[in-house]
Amino acid sequence: MSSATLSSPAAVQAAGPQARAESLRVRQRAYVRAIFVLDTVVLVLAVLGAYLIRFGTSEPRGRGSDISYLIVGPALVLVWLLSLKLLHCYDDRVLGYGADEYRRVTSASLRLAATVAITGYIADVGVARGFLALSFALGIAGMLVARFAARKRLHRARSRGAGWSRQVLVVGDTAHVLELVHTLRREPYAGYQVVGACIPDALLAPVPQRLGDVPVVGSFRGIPDAAAATGADTVAVTASGELTATRLRRLGWQLEGTGIDLVLAPALTDVAGPRIHTRPVAGLPLIHVEAPEFRGARKFVKGLVDRSFSLIALTLALPVLAVIALAIKLDSRGPVIFKQVRVGQGGKEFGVYKFRTMVVNADALLAQLAASNETDGLMFKMRDDPRVTRTGRFLRKWSLDELPQLANVLFGHMSLVGPRPPLPSEVARYDGDVARRLLVKPGMTGLWQVSGRSDLTWEDGIRLDLYYVENWSLAADLTILWKTFGAVVNSRGAY
């Protein structure tokens, strides 16, 4: 079967390992080519736009007007694309997931801009500085937006089982293999599909084995052969007492020249990159993990940004708040604002403000609906909750009921981004790990909201909250706020 015939996800899965691997390689190369074409189109438009903004449709005048921009423009595009290539911006190992792709594009572009500026100054080339500045500003912004759009399309394809993904052979003890498989499958859009596992010799059975639905294809003695047989392009090594440093080094040597990547999955999970630093000590790449930061200058800046933004947002949103209040009043009897006791940073209770979306006796009716709870854990969620009013359904769909929480942010009870503010009854049943959510202020939005909200399980919601607590940063907050807009527009998990 040729790779051209493997067009559907079902056909790819039904094919043999080698045919499936070849089909995925074809898709991978097609995606890289598409990114290159996107970059080219963006850069051409950026240079053309910069010229029109700087000079309009008239001929350039003044110093350097004798320079032909019909040569400068295409030359800049070609050198820019070469710079992106040299700095590995088309490396498939960074495309499609993580921030490294965006960092490389930005770094390559800024380095080129600095080189052009220095070269132009030394050689006294009279290219208009406004033209160059506009070209680089438009080009960088355009490429980041284009790659973001391409990545979202790739993520949707991967979630459907289509798109190109890395084929992973997992190596390690049984328990660690199962945990890594679960972690990789939890986020299918990341593009890591497990095709097999290798376990220690002592755990092998004389009959074919499976770990869940993952076939065991060999032991530690034949990892390269197992990778070739399954069509894997990545070997992910997790914890095992038998995988000594010497065996890992030899495995790296065996995989040299095969096109198969070797990655190590540490036992420490849910720690973001900025907290991890690798330092070589006596030939060992020791991983240093910094402690999470819960106070200091960055916390002060975060609080300042929170209160400033909430004050501006409340002022601008006053007309919208008035319209919503009137709609609630006309729809059902009761107060417009619903105040509920929640638990904030350090276990301190506060009153969270929300627009009322339920009937006034909603709490009294909760016991009657307990059997209809559609989520696990300590929360109550019901997709068609009869206590929700007509206006309340609309407000919940677009998250407008949470706008009064800007006042909580202004008063310092909450942050714009943080864990979900829990009820006292939930906190009373927290164990030691879950209680770490209370180390930071709760947020109006957070990883839980941009990852599915009510569609998440209790366990996944807690995992995301704890991840934020351990790895928060101002840059991550801005990213979450940006993603919140998309989550609200798409109404994901809102009910």
PDB file of N, CA and C in Angstrom, residues 128-223:
ATOM      1  N   ALA A 128      16.046  53.162   3.819  1.00  0.00           N
ATOM      2  CA  ALA A 128      15.249  53.898   4.806  1.00  0.00           C
ATOM      3  C   ALA A 128      15.040  53.059   6.060  1.00  0.00           C
ATOM      4  N   ARG A 129      15.373  53.635   7.215  1.00  0.00           N
ATOM      5  CA  ARG A 129      15.216  52.911   8.479  1.00  0.00           C
ATOM      6  C   ARG A 129      13.757  52.645   8.795  1.00  0.00           C
ATOM      7  N   GLY A 130      12.869  53.572   8.407  1.00  0.00           N
ATOM      8  CA  GLY A 130      11.443  53.348   8.625  1.00  0.00           C
ATOM      9  C   GLY A 130      10.929  52.149   7.862  1.00  0.00           C
ATOM     10  N   PHE A 131      11.433  51.962   6.635  1.00  0.00           N
ATOM     11  CA  PHE A 131      11.042  50.798   5.825  1.00  0.00           C
ATOM     12  C   PHE A 131      11.479  49.502   6.502  1.00  0.00           C
ATOM     13  N   LEU A 132      12.735  49.468   6.988  1.00  0.00           N
ATOM     14  CA  LEU A 132      13.237  48.258   7.634  1.00  0.00           C
ATOM     15  C   LEU A 132      12.485  47.973   8.936  1.00  0.00           C
ATOM     16  N   ALA A 133      12.264  49.015   9.738  1.00  0.00           N
ATOM     17  CA  ALA A 133      11.572  48.821  11.014  1.00  0.00           C
ATOM     18  C   ALA A 133      10.164  48.285  10.791  1.00  0.00           C
ATOM     19  N   LEU A 134       9.459  48.852   9.835  1.00  0.00           N
ATOM     20  CA  LEU A 134       8.099  48.379   9.536  1.00  0.00           C
ATOM     21  C   LEU A 134       8.119  46.960   8.987  1.00  0.00           C
ATOM     22  N   SER A 135       9.091  46.647   8.137  1.00  0.00           N
ATOM     23  CA  SER A 135       9.179  45.299   7.563  1.00  0.00           C
ATOM     24  C   SER A 135       9.342  44.248   8.646  1.00  0.00           C
ATOM     25  N   PHE A 136      10.272  44.513   9.582  1.00  0.00           N
ATOM     26  CA  PHE A 136      10.512  43.519  10.633  1.00  0.00           C
ATOM     27  C   PHE A 136       9.340  43.439  11.608  1.00  0.00           C
ATOM     28  N   ALA A 137       8.736  44.579  11.932  1.00  0.00           N
ATOM     29  CA  ALA A 137       7.586  44.554  12.850  1.00  0.00           C
ATOM     30  C   ALA A 137       6.421  43.786  12.238  1.00  0.00           C
ATOM     31  N   LEU A 138       6.098  44.088  10.987  1.00  0.00           N
ATOM     32  CA  LEU A 138       4.979  43.404  10.319  1.00  0.00           C
ATOM     33  C   LEU A 138       5.310  41.937  10.073  1.00  0.00           C
ATOM     34  N   GLY A 139       6.556  41.656   9.701  1.00  0.00           N
ATOM     35  CA  GLY A 139       6.938  40.274   9.407  1.00  0.00           C
ATOM     36  C   GLY A 139       6.890  39.378  10.623  1.00  0.00           C
ATOM     37  N   ILE A 140       7.456  39.851  11.745  1.00  0.00           N
ATOM     38  CA  ILE A 140       7.452  39.037  12.971  1.00  0.00           C
ATOM     39  C   ILE A 140       6.026  38.791  13.438  1.00  0.00           C
ATOM     40  N   ALA A 141       5.227  39.850  13.510  1.00  0.00           N
ATOM     41  CA  ALA A 141       3.842  39.692  13.969  1.00  0.00           C
ATOM     42  C   ALA A 141       3.068  38.780  13.030  1.00  0.00           C
ATOM     43  N   GLY A 142       3.258  38.954  11.724  1.00  0.00           N
ATOM     44  CA  GLY A 142       2.526  38.140  10.756  1.00  0.00           C
ATOM     45  C   GLY A 142       2.887  36.678  10.829  1.00  0.00           C
ATOM     46  N   MET A 143       4.188  36.370  10.970  1.00  0.00           N
ATOM     47  CA  MET A 143       4.590  34.963  11.053  1.00  0.00           C
ATOM     48  C   MET A 143       4.067  34.299  12.319  1.00  0.00           C
ATOM     49  N   LEU A 144       4.099  35.025  13.435  1.00  0.00           N
ATOM     50  CA  LEU A 144       3.603  34.442  14.680  1.00  0.00           C
ATOM     51  C   LEU A 144       2.109  34.140  14.580  1.00  0.00           C
ATOM     52  N   VAL A 145       1.343  35.064  13.999  1.00  0.00           N
ATOM     53  CA  VAL A 145      -0.097  34.845  13.843  1.00  0.00           C
ATOM     54  C   VAL A 145      -0.361  33.687  12.885  1.00  0.00           C
ATOM     55  N   ALA A 146       0.372  33.643  11.759  1.00  0.00           N
ATOM     56  CA  ALA A 146       0.164  32.586  10.773  1.00  0.00           C
ATOM     57  C   ALA A 146       0.509  31.214  11.344  1.00  0.00           C
ATOM     58  N   ARG A 147       1.622  31.148  12.068  1.00  0.00           N
ATOM     59  CA  ARG A 147       2.001  29.862  12.658  1.00  0.00           C
ATOM     60  C   ARG A 147       1.035  29.453  13.763  1.00  0.00           C
ATOM     61  N   PHE A 148       0.522  30.418  14.508  1.00  0.00           N
ATOM     62  CA  PHE A 148      -0.481  30.103  15.533  1.00  0.00           C
ATOM     63  C   PHE A 148      -1.730  29.502  14.888  1.00  0.00           C
ATOM     64  N   ALA A 149      -2.190  30.109  13.786  1.00  0.00           N
ATOM     65  CA  ALA A 149      -3.377  29.594  13.088  1.00  0.00           C
ATOM     66  C   ALA A 149      -3.112  28.202  12.530  1.00  0.00           C
ATOM     67  N   ALA A 150      -1.925  27.987  11.949  1.00  0.00           N
ATOM     68  CA  ALA A 150      -1.579  26.672  11.411  1.00  0.00           C
ATOM     69  C   ALA A 150      -1.506  25.632  12.522  1.00  0.00           C
ATOM     70  N   ARG A 151      -0.974  26.036  13.678  1.00  0.00           N
ATOM     71  CA  ARG A 151      -0.877  25.105  14.806  1.00  0.00           C
ATOM     72  C   ARG A 151      -2.254  24.707  15.303  1.00  0.00           C
ATOM     73  N   LYS A 152      -3.177  25.666  15.411  1.00  0.00           N
ATOM     74  CA  LYS A 152      -4.524  25.343  15.868  1.00  0.00           C
ATOM     75  C   LYS A 152      -5.199  24.358  14.917  1.00  0.00           C
ATOM     76  N   ARG A 153      -4.992  24.549  13.630  1.00  0.00           N
ATOM     77  CA  ARG A 153      -5.567  23.613  12.662  1.00  0.00           C
ATOM     78  C   ARG A 153      -4.942  22.226  12.821  1.00  0.00           C
ATOM     79  N   LEU A 154      -3.621  22.184  13.055  1.00  0.00           N
ATOM     80  CA  LEU A 154      -2.954  20.907  13.276  1.00  0.00           C
ATOM     81  C   LEU A 154      -3.463  20.230  14.545  1.00  0.00           C
ATOM     82  N   HIS A 155      -3.663  21.017  15.617  1.00  0.00           N
ATOM     83  CA  HIS A 155      -4.159  20.447  16.866  1.00  0.00           C
ATOM     84  C   HIS A 155      -5.547  19.837  16.682  1.00  0.00           C
ATOM     85  N   ARG A 156      -6.409  20.530  15.936  1.00  0.00           N
ATOM     86  CA  ARG A 156      -7.748  19.974  15.684  1.00  0.00           C
ATOM     87  C   ARG A 156      -7.655  18.675  14.898  1.00  0.00           C
ATOM     88  N   ALA A 157      -6.747  18.623  13.930  1.00  0.00           N
ATOM     89  CA  ALA A 157      -6.577  17.396  13.143  1.00  0.00           C
ATOM     90  C   ALA A 157      -6.059  16.260  14.018  1.00  0.00           C
ATOM     91  N   ARG A 158      -5.094  16.562  14.884  1.00  0.00           N
ATOM     92  CA  ARG A 158      -4.561  15.520  15.764  1.00  0.00           C
ATOM     93  C   ARG A 158      -5.618  15.007  16.732  1.00  0.00           C
ATOM     94  N   SER A 159      -6.465  15.885  17.222  1.00  0.00           N
ATOM     95  CA  SER A 159      -7.519  15.470  18.153  1.00  0.00           C
ATOM     96  C   SER A 159      -8.512  14.535  17.467  1.00  0.00           C
ATOM     97  N   ARG A 160      -8.636  14.650  16.145  1.00  0.00           N
ATOM     98  CA  ARG A 160      -9.509  13.752  15.384  1.00  0.00           C
ATOM     99  C   ARG A 160      -8.799  12.473  14.960  1.00  0.00           C
ATOM    100  N   GLY A 161      -7.516  12.369  15.278  1.00  0.00           N
ATOM    101  CA  GLY A 161      -6.750  11.202  14.849  1.00  0.00           C
ATOM    102  C   GLY A 161      -6.075  11.395  13.516  1.00  0.00           C
ATOM    103  N   ALA A 162      -6.199  12.580  12.921  1.00  0.00           N
ATOM    104  CA  ALA A 162      -5.541  12.893  11.661  1.00  0.00           C
ATOM    105  C   ALA A 162      -4.313  13.753  11.951  1.00  0.00           C
ATOM    106  N   GLY A 163      -3.785  14.410  10.923  1.00  0.00           N
ATOM    107  CA  GLY A 163      -2.609  15.228  11.137  1.00  0.00           C
ATOM    108  C   GLY A 163      -1.389  14.356  11.386  1.00  0.00           C
ATOM    109  N   TRP A 164      -0.200  14.941  11.373  1.00  0.00           N
ATOM    110  CA  TRP A 164       1.000  14.149  11.628  1.00  0.00           C
ATOM    111  C   TRP A 164       1.348  14.205  13.104  1.00  0.00           C
ATOM    112  N   SER A 165       1.780  13.087  13.612  1.00  0.00           N
ATOM    113  CA  SER A 165       2.176  12.969  15.004  1.00  0.00           C
ATOM    114  C   SER A 165       3.413  12.100  15.095  1.00  0.00           C
ATOM    115  N   ARG A 166       4.142  12.266  16.167  1.00  0.00           N
ATOM    116  CA  ARG A 166       5.308  11.430  16.390  1.00  0.00           C
ATOM    117  C   ARG A 166       4.864  10.046  16.880  1.00  0.00           C
ATOM    118  N   GLN A 167       5.517   9.015  16.371  1.00  0.00           N
ATOM    119  CA  GLN A 167       5.236   7.636  16.760  1.00  0.00           C
ATOM    120  C   GLN A 167       6.225   7.247  17.850  1.00  0.00           C
ATOM    121  N   VAL A 168       5.712   6.948  19.035  1.00  0.00           N
ATOM    122  CA  VAL A 168       6.555   6.822  20.215  1.00  0.00           C
ATOM    123  C   VAL A 168       6.615   5.381  20.706  1.00  0.00           C
ATOM    124  N   LEU A 169       7.825   4.910  20.938  1.00  0.00           N
ATOM    125  CA  LEU A 169       8.057   3.645  21.622  1.00  0.00           C
ATOM    126  C   LEU A 169       8.460   3.990  23.053  1.00  0.00           C
ATOM    127  N   VAL A 170       7.661   3.538  24.025  1.00  0.00           N
ATOM    128  CA  VAL A 170       7.909   3.867  25.429  1.00  0.00           C
ATOM    129  C   VAL A 170       8.704   2.741  26.071  1.00  0.00           C
ATOM    130  N   VAL A 171       9.755   3.120  26.798  1.00  0.00           N
ATOM    131  CA  VAL A 171      10.654   2.141  27.412  1.00  0.00           C
ATOM    132  C   VAL A 171      10.728   2.420  28.913  1.00  0.00           C
ATOM    133  N   GLY A 172      10.520   1.362  29.727  1.00  0.00           N
ATOM    134  CA  GLY A 172      10.616   1.540  31.172  1.00  0.00           C
ATOM    135  C   GLY A 172       9.865   0.467  31.923  1.00  0.00           C
ATOM    136  N   ASP A 173       9.825   0.605  33.249  1.00  0.00           N
ATOM    137  CA  ASP A 173       9.045  -0.314  34.064  1.00  0.00           C
ATOM    138  C   ASP A 173       7.563  -0.190  33.732  1.00  0.00           C
ATOM    139  N   THR A 174       6.808  -1.237  34.055  1.00  0.00           N
ATOM    140  CA  THR A 174       5.389  -1.280  33.690  1.00  0.00           C
ATOM    141  C   THR A 174       4.618  -0.076  34.228  1.00  0.00           C
ATOM    142  N   ALA A 175       4.762   0.210  35.507  1.00  0.00           N
ATOM    143  CA  ALA A 175       4.001   1.297  36.118  1.00  0.00           C
ATOM    144  C   ALA A 175       4.341   2.638  35.477  1.00  0.00           C
ATOM    145  N   HIS A 176       5.629   2.867  35.230  1.00  0.00           N
ATOM    146  CA  HIS A 176       6.037   4.143  34.640  1.00  0.00           C
ATOM    147  C   HIS A 176       5.619   4.237  33.178  1.00  0.00           C
ATOM    148  N   VAL A 177       5.631   3.128  32.469  1.00  0.00           N
ATOM    149  CA  VAL A 177       5.164   3.127  31.080  1.00  0.00           C
ATOM    150  C   VAL A 177       3.692   3.508  31.017  1.00  0.00           C
ATOM    151  N   LEU A 178       2.882   2.881  31.871  1.00  0.00           N
ATOM    152  CA  LEU A 178       1.447   3.180  31.874  1.00  0.00           C
ATOM    153  C   LEU A 178       1.186   4.647  32.224  1.00  0.00           C
ATOM    154  N   GLU A 179       1.950   5.189  33.176  1.00  0.00           N
ATOM    155  CA  GLU A 179       1.767   6.590  33.564  1.00  0.00           C
ATOM    156  C   GLU A 179       2.140   7.534  32.422  1.00  0.00           C
ATOM    157  N   LEU A 180       3.239   7.243  31.724  1.00  0.00           N
ATOM    158  CA  LEU A 180       3.652   8.089  30.605  1.00  0.00           C
ATOM    159  C   LEU A 180       2.655   7.998  29.458  1.00  0.00           C
ATOM    160  N   VAL A 181       2.157   6.804  29.193  1.00  0.00           N
ATOM    161  CA  VAL A 181       1.143   6.637  28.129  1.00  0.00           C
ATOM    162  C   VAL A 181      -0.094   7.468  28.454  1.00  0.00           C
ATOM    163  N   HIS A 182      -0.530   7.411  29.707  1.00  0.00           N
ATOM    164  CA  HIS A 182      -1.699   8.193  30.121  1.00  0.00           C
ATOM    165  C   HIS A 182      -1.438   9.685  29.949  1.00  0.00           C
ATOM    166  N   THR A 183      -0.246  10.137  30.312  1.00  0.00           N
ATOM    167  CA  THR A 183       0.084  11.557  30.197  1.00  0.00           C
ATOM    168  C   THR A 183       0.090  12.007  28.747  1.00  0.00           C
ATOM    169  N   LEU A 184       0.668  11.211  27.860  1.00  0.00           N
ATOM    170  CA  LEU A 184       0.735  11.586  26.444  1.00  0.00           C
ATOM    171  C   LEU A 184      -0.645  11.582  25.796  1.00  0.00           C
ATOM    172  N   ARG A 185      -1.486  10.661  26.215  1.00  0.00           N
ATOM    173  CA  ARG A 185      -2.819  10.579  25.607  1.00  0.00           C
ATOM    174  C   ARG A 185      -3.789  11.606  26.177  1.00  0.00           C
ATOM    175  N   ARG A 186      -3.441  12.176  27.310  1.00  0.00           N
ATOM    176  CA  ARG A 186      -4.300  13.185  27.915  1.00  0.00           C
ATOM    177  C   ARG A 186      -4.380  14.428  27.039  1.00  0.00           C
ATOM    178  N   GLU A 187      -3.344  14.687  26.270  1.00  0.00           N
ATOM    179  CA  GLU A 187      -3.317  15.850  25.384  1.00  0.00           C
ATOM    180  C   GLU A 187      -2.929  15.389  23.982  1.00  0.00           C
ATOM    181  N   PRO A 188      -3.868  14.807  23.237  1.00  0.00           N
ATOM    182  CA  PRO A 188      -3.535  14.251  21.914  1.00  0.00           C
ATOM    183  C   PRO A 188      -3.066  15.292  20.924  1.00  0.00           C
ATOM    184  N   TYR A 189      -3.437  16.562  21.137  1.00  0.00           N
ATOM    185  CA  TYR A 189      -3.028  17.604  20.201  1.00  0.00           C
ATOM    186  C   TYR A 189      -1.521  17.837  20.233  1.00  0.00           C
ATOM    187  N   ALA A 190      -0.835  17.349  21.286  1.00  0.00           N
ATOM    188  CA  ALA A 190       0.611  17.527  21.360  1.00  0.00           C
ATOM    189  C   ALA A 190       1.333  16.708  20.304  1.00  0.00           C
ATOM    190  N   GLY A 191       0.684  15.665  19.791  1.00  0.00           N
ATOM    191  CA  GLY A 191       1.250  14.930  18.670  1.00  0.00           C
ATOM    192  C   GLY A 191       2.203  13.806  19.033  1.00  0.00           C
ATOM    193  N   TYR A 192       1.928  13.069  20.100  1.00  0.00           N
ATOM    194  CA  TYR A 192       2.743  11.914  20.478  1.00  0.00           C
ATOM    195  C   TYR A 192       1.834  10.692  20.579  1.00  0.00           C
ATOM    196  N   GLN A 193       1.929   9.786  19.616  1.00  0.00           N
ATOM    197  CA  GLN A 193       1.123   8.571  19.596  1.00  0.00           C
ATOM    198  C   GLN A 193       1.994   7.391  20.001  1.00  0.00           C
ATOM    199  N   VAL A 194       1.561   6.678  21.028  1.00  0.00           N
ATOM    200  CA  VAL A 194       2.322   5.520  21.518  1.00  0.00           C
ATOM    201  C   VAL A 194       1.991   4.307  20.657  1.00  0.00           C
ATOM    202  N   VAL A 195       3.033   3.689  20.077  1.00  0.00           N
ATOM    203  CA  VAL A 195       2.825   2.547  19.178  1.00  0.00           C
ATOM    204  C   VAL A 195       3.321   1.243  19.784  1.00  0.00           C
ATOM    205  N   GLY A 196       4.004   1.320  20.929  1.00  0.00           N
ATOM    206  CA  GLY A 196       4.492   0.098  21.538  1.00  0.00           C
ATOM    207  C   GLY A 196       5.270   0.389  22.800  1.00  0.00           C
ATOM    208  N   ALA A 197       5.648  -0.680  23.508  1.00  0.00           N
ATOM    209  CA  ALA A 197       6.388  -0.524  24.760  1.00  0.00           C
ATOM    210  C   ALA A 197       7.440  -1.610  24.874  1.00  0.00           C
ATOM    211  N   CYS A 198       8.556  -1.264  25.507  1.00  0.00           N
ATOM    212  CA  CYS A 198       9.591  -2.229  25.859  1.00  0.00           C
ATOM    213  C   CYS A 198       9.737  -2.235  27.383  1.00  0.00           C
ATOM    214  N   ILE A 199       9.701  -3.419  27.968  1.00  0.00           N
ATOM    215  CA  ILE A 199       9.761  -3.549  29.423  1.00  0.00           C
ATOM    216  C   ILE A 199      10.934  -4.453  29.785  1.00  0.00           C
ATOM    217  N   PRO A 200      11.330  -4.483  31.082  1.00  0.00           N
ATOM    218  CA  PRO A 200      12.474  -5.324  31.480  1.00  0.00           C
ATOM    219  C   PRO A 200      12.262  -6.789  31.133  1.00  0.00           C
ATOM    220  N   ASP A 201      13.389  -7.488  30.928  1.00  0.00           N
ATOM    221  CA  ASP A 201      13.334  -8.916  30.573  1.00  0.00           C
ATOM    222  C   ASP A 201      12.539  -9.727  31.582  1.00  0.00           C
ATOM    223  N   ALA A 202      12.682  -9.396  32.868  1.00  0.00           N
ATOM    224  CA  ALA A 202      12.039 -10.190  33.923  1.00  0.00           C
ATOM    225  C   ALA A 202      10.524 -10.109  33.858  1.00  0.00           C
ATOM    226  N   LEU A 203       9.987  -9.069  33.192  1.00  0.00           N
ATOM    227  CA  LEU A 203       8.537  -8.898  33.138  1.00  0.00           C
ATOM    228  C   LEU A 203       7.923  -9.465  31.872  1.00  0.00           C
ATOM    229  N   LEU A 204       8.770  -9.929  30.949  1.00  0.00           N
ATOM    230  CA  LEU A 204       8.248 -10.478  29.705  1.00  0.00           C
ATOM    231  C   LEU A 204       7.602 -11.837  29.940  1.00  0.00           C
ATOM    232  N   ALA A 205       6.534 -12.101  29.198  1.00  0.00           N
ATOM    233  CA  ALA A 205       5.827 -13.387  29.277  1.00  0.00           C
ATOM    234  C   ALA A 205       6.020 -14.129  27.956  1.00  0.00           C
ATOM    235  N   PRO A 206       5.829 -15.441  27.967  1.00  0.00           N
ATOM    236  CA  PRO A 206       6.014 -16.217  26.717  1.00  0.00           C
ATOM    237  C   PRO A 206       4.935 -15.951  25.677  1.00  0.00           C
ATOM    238  N   VAL A 207       3.860 -15.312  26.077  1.00  0.00           N
ATOM    239  CA  VAL A 207       2.780 -14.997  25.124  1.00  0.00           C
ATOM    240  C   VAL A 207       2.764 -13.483  24.900  1.00  0.00           C
ATOM    241  N   PRO A 208       2.203 -13.020  23.778  1.00  0.00           N
ATOM    242  CA  PRO A 208       2.142 -11.567  23.520  1.00  0.00           C
ATOM    243  C   PRO A 208       1.453 -10.826  24.652  1.00  0.00           C
ATOM    244  N   GLN A 209       2.035  -9.710  25.039  1.00  0.00           N
ATOM    245  CA  GLN A 209       1.518  -8.935  26.154  1.00  0.00           C
ATOM    246  C   GLN A 209       1.023  -7.573  25.686  1.00  0.00           C
ATOM    247  N   ARG A 210       0.155  -7.004  26.506  1.00  0.00           N
ATOM    248  CA  ARG A 210      -0.301  -5.636  26.272  1.00  0.00           C
ATOM    249  C   ARG A 210      -0.367  -4.918  27.612  1.00  0.00           C
ATOM    250  N   LEU A 211       0.020  -3.676  27.605  1.00  0.00           N
ATOM    251  CA  LEU A 211      -0.150  -2.808  28.773  1.00  0.00           C
ATOM    252  C   LEU A 211      -1.309  -1.888  28.454  1.00  0.00           C
ATOM    253  N   GLY A 212      -2.503  -2.247  28.962  1.00  0.00           N
ATOM    254  CA  GLY A 212      -3.705  -1.563  28.507  1.00  0.00           C
ATOM    255  C   GLY A 212      -3.948  -1.964  27.065  1.00  0.00           C
ATOM    256  N   ASP A 213      -3.930  -1.008  26.151  1.00  0.00           N
ATOM    257  CA  ASP A 213      -4.058  -1.320  24.737  1.00  0.00           C
ATOM    258  C   ASP A 213      -2.749  -1.102  23.985  1.00  0.00           C
ATOM    259  N   VAL A 214      -1.640  -0.967  24.741  1.00  0.00           N
ATOM    260  CA  VAL A 214      -0.331  -0.766  24.124  1.00  0.00           C
ATOM    261  C   VAL A 214       0.381  -2.111  24.029  1.00  0.00           C
ATOM    262  N   PRO A 215       0.779  -2.543  22.833  1.00  0.00           N
ATOM    263  CA  PRO A 215       1.459  -3.840  22.713  1.00  0.00           C
ATOM    264  C   PRO A 215       2.882  -3.780  23.244  1.00  0.00           C
ATOM    265  N   VAL A 216       3.294  -4.816  23.958  1.00  0.00           N
ATOM    266  CA  VAL A 216       4.682  -4.959  24.395  1.00  0.00           C
ATOM    267  C   VAL A 216       5.441  -5.620  23.250  1.00  0.00           C
ATOM    268  N   VAL A 217       6.412  -4.897  22.694  1.00  0.00           N
ATOM    269  CA  VAL A 217       7.082  -5.357  21.470  1.00  0.00           C
ATOM    270  C   VAL A 217       8.509  -5.805  21.715  1.00  0.00           C
ATOM    271  N   GLY A 218       8.959  -5.810  22.974  1.00  0.00           N
ATOM    272  CA  GLY A 218      10.305  -6.275  23.226  1.00  0.00           C
ATOM    273  C   GLY A 218      10.797  -5.893  24.604  1.00  0.00           C
ATOM    274  N   SER A 219      12.066  -6.203  24.842  1.00  0.00           N
ATOM    275  CA  SER A 219      12.700  -5.882  26.117  1.00  0.00           C
ATOM    276  C   SER A 219      13.754  -4.808  25.891  1.00  0.00           C
ATOM    277  N   PHE A 220      14.532  -4.538  26.932  1.00  0.00           N
ATOM    278  CA  PHE A 220      15.556  -3.504  26.825  1.00  0.00           C
ATOM    279  C   PHE A 220      16.702  -3.930  25.910  1.00  0.00           C
ATOM    280  N   ARG A 221      16.805  -5.234  25.600  1.00  0.00           N
ATOM    281  CA  ARG A 221      17.909  -5.717  24.785  1.00  0.00           C
ATOM    282  C   ARG A 221      17.739  -5.367  23.303  1.00  0.00           C
ATOM    283  N   GLY A 222      16.492  -5.172  22.873  1.00  0.00           N
ATOM    284  CA  GLY A 222      16.264  -4.955  21.441  1.00  0.00           C
ATOM    285  C   GLY A 222      15.462  -3.709  21.146  1.00  0.00           C
ATOM    286  N   ILE A 223      15.784  -2.615  21.800  1.00  0.00           N
ATOM    287  CA  ILE A 223      15.014  -1.381  21.627  1.00  0.00           C
ATOM    288  C   ILE A 223      15.094  -0.840  20.202  1.00  0.00           C
TER     289      ILE A 223
END
